[in-house]
XYZ file of C-alpha atoms in Angstrom:
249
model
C -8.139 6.848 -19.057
C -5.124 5.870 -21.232
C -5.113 2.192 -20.434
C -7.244 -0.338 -22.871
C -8.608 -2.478 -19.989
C -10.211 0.709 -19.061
C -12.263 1.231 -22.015
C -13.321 -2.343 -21.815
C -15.069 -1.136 -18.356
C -14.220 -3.756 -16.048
C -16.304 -5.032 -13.447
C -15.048 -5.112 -9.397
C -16.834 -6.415 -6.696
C -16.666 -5.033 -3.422
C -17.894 -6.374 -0.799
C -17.740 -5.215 3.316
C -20.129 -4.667 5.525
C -19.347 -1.064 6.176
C -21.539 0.596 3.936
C -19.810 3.450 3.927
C -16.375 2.175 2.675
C -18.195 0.667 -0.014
C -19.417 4.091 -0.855
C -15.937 5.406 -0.877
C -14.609 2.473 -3.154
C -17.681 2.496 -5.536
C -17.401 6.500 -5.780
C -13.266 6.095 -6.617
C -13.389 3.108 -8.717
C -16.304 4.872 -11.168
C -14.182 7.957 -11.294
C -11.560 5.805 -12.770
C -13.728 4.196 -15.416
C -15.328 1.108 -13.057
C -18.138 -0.881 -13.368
C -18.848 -1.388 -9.639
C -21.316 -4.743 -7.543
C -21.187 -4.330 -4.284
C -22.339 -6.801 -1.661
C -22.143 -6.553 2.407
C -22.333 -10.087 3.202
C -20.474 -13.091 2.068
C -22.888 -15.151 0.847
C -24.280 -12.602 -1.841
C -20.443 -11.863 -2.065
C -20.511 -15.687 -3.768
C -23.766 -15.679 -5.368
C -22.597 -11.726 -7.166
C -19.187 -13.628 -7.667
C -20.666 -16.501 -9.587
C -23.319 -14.864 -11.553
C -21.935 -11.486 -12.690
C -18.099 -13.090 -12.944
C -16.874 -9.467 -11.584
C -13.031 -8.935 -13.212
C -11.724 -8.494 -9.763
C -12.912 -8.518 -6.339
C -12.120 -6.125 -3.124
C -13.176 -8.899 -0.444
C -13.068 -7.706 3.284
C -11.751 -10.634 5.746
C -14.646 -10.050 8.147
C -18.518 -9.931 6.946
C -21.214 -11.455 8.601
C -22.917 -14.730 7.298
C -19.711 -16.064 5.704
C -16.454 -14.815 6.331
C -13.660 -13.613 4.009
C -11.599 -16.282 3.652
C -14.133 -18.707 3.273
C -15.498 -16.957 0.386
C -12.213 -16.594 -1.148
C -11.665 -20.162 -1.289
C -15.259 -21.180 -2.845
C -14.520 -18.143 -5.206
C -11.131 -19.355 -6.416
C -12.354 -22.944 -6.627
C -15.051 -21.801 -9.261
C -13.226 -19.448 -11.473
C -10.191 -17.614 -11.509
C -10.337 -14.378 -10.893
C -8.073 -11.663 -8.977
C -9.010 -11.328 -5.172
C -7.820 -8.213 -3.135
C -8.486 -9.087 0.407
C -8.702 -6.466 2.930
C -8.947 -6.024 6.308
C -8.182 -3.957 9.781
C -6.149 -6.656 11.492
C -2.511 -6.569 10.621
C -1.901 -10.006 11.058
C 0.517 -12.067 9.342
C -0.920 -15.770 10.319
C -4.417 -13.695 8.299
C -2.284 -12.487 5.246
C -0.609 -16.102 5.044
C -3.606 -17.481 5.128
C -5.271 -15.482 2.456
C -2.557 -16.307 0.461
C -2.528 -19.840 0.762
C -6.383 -19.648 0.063
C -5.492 -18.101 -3.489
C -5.591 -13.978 -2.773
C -3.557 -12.000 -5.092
C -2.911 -8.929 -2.887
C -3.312 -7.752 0.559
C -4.742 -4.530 1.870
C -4.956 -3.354 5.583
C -7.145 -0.759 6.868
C -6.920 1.808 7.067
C -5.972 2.140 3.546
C -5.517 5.191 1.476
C -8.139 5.389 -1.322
C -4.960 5.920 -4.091
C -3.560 2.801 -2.851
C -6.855 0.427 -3.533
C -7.060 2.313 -7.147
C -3.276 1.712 -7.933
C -3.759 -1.992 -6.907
C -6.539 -2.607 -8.424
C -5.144 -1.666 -11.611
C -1.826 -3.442 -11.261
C -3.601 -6.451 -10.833
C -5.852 -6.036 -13.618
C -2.859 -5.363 -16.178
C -1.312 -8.434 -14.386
C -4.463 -10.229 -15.645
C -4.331 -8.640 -19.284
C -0.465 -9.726 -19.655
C -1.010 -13.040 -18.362
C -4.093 -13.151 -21.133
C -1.971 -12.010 -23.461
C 1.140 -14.093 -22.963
C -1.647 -17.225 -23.402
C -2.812 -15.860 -26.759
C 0.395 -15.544 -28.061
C 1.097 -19.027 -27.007
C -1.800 -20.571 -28.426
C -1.323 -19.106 -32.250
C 2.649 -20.215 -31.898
C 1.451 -23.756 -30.386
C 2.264 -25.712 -33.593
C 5.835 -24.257 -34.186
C 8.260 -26.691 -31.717
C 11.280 -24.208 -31.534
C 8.124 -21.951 -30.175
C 7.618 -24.547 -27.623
C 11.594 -25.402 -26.681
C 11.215 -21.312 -25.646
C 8.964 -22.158 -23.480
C 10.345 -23.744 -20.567
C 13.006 -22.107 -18.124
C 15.499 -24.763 -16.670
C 17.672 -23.903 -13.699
C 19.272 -26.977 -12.432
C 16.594 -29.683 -10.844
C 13.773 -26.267 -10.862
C 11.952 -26.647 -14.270
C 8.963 -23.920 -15.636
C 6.626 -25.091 -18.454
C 5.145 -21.316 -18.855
C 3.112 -22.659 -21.416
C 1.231 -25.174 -19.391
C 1.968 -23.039 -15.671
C 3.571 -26.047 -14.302
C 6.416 -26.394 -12.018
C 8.977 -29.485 -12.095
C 11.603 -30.097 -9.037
C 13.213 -33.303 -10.155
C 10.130 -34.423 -12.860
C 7.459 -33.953 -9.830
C 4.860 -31.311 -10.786
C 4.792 -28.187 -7.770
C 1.245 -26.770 -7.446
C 1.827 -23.416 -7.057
C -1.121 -20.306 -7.521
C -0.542 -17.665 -10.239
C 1.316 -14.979 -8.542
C 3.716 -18.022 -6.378
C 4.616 -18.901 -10.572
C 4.801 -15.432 -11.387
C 7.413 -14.928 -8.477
C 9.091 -18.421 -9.499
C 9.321 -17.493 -13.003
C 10.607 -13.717 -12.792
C 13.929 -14.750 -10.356
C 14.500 -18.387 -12.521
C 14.542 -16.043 -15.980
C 17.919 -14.859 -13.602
C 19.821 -17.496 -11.953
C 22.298 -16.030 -9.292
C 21.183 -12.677 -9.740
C 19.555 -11.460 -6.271
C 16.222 -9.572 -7.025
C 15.222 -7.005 -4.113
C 11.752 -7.097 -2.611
C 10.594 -3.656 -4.026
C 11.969 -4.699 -7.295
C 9.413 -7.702 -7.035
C 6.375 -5.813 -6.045
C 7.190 -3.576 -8.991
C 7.784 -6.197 -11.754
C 5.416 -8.999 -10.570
C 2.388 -7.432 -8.641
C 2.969 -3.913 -10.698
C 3.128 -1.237 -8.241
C 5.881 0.490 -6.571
C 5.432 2.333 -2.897
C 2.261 1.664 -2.596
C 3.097 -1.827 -2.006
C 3.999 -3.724 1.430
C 6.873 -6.004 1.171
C 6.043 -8.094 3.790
C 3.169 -9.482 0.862
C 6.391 -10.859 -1.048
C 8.214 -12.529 2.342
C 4.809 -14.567 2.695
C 4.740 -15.751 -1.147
C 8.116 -16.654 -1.049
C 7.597 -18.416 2.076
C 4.992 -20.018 0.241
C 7.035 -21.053 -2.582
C 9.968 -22.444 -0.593
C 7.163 -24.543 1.605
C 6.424 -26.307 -1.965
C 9.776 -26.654 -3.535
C 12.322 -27.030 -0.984
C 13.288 -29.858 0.839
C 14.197 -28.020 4.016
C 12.956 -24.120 4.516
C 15.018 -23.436 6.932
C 17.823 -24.825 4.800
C 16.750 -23.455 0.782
C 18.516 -24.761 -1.758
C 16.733 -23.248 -5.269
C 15.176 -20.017 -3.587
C 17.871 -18.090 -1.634
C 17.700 -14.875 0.547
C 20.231 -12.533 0.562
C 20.147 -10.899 4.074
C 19.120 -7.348 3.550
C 18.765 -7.570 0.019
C 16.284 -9.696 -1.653
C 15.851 -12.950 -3.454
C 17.532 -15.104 -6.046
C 17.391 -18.666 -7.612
C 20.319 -20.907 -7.463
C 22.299 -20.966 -10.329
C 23.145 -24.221 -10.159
């Protein structure tokens, strides 16, 4: 276990209703230094959730009492936290959804055991960079040429990363953690088109084991809050075949 998060034994909850993919997880996720909760329903999914304050959660879309999505959003309204959501239908309008609802990632079964592990961990050291990016912040919070560093302008598209606020033309863009984390990673460079693996690998922090369809539906995301016209973009371009890029003007 070379990674410090790891030696801090983090805490996932996982919660489906198949007892025996819990099994599976909870077996993995302890071999690789993992505090495990596990719950099969998805109201003790939210009561584990609240109490415990798991460091990430493995949420299944469909559980009996209360269903995934539904405890994703009460979740995500009471703490912040990053939510894996998984499930056996392949469905886009689900994953969008999901998304929209404030999931980080997106898993379909059947998944490959190595896959959930290398997630989980990307999103967890996506959680420990954001944590410390905010520390560092804080202690340099009285120093103003600190602060000038701190927001990215590309034409009308502004990013306060020390506040995680987006400006199009002085209105403030709600956007979740991961839509800024996109945002932020193609503004820091304008004109320069950023491909879809290249994303998964410098935002969500995996490579291959990721599904690049998870980075169309953020971006669609994004341009739903930012643009004017979608089917028109003017800040967040696609480069047919390629990948991504903001606007340089």
């Amino acid at each position: 276990m070379e990674d410090n998060y790891e030696y801090e034994k983090k805490t996932i909850l996982i919660v489906d209703d198949e007892q025996k993919i819990v099994d599976l997880l909870v077996h993995n996720l302890t071999r690789e230094g993992y505090n495990t909760i596990e719950a099969n329903d998805g109201q003790t999914a939210i009561n584990l959730a609240l109490e415990k304050r798991p460091d990430l959660i493995l949420l299944d879309v469909v559980l009996p009492r209360i269903d995934g999505l539904t405890v994703c959003k009460k979740i995500k309204n009471a703490y912040n936290v990053p939510i894996l959501m998984v499930s056996a239908k392949d469905d886009e309008l689900d994953k969008i959804v999901g998304l929209e609802l404030g999931a980080d990632d997106y898993i379909t079964k059947p998944f490959g055991v190595r896959e959930v592990v290398a997630r989980v961990k990307a999103n967890l050291r996506k959680v420990e960079a954001t944590n410390e990016s905010e520390n560092n912040t804080h202690k340099n919070e009285d120093k103003k040429e600190e602060k000038k560093e701190t927001l990215i302008k590309v034409g009308s598209l502004v990013l306060d990363l020390e506040k995680y606020e987006v400006h199009i033309d002085g209105k403030v863009i709600n956007l979740t953690l991961r839509e800024f984390e996109v945002l932020k990673f193609l503004a820091q460079q304008p004109g320069q088109v950023v491909t879809r693996e290249a994303l998964l690998e410098r935002v969500w922090g995996y490579e291959y084991y990721g599904d690049i369809r998870t980075v169309d539906v953020t971006v669609r995301r994004i341009r739903e809050r930012i643009e004017k016209d979608t089917s028109n973009p003017k800040i967040l371009i696609t480069k047919r075949g390629v990948g991504y890029y903001i606007a340089s003007k």
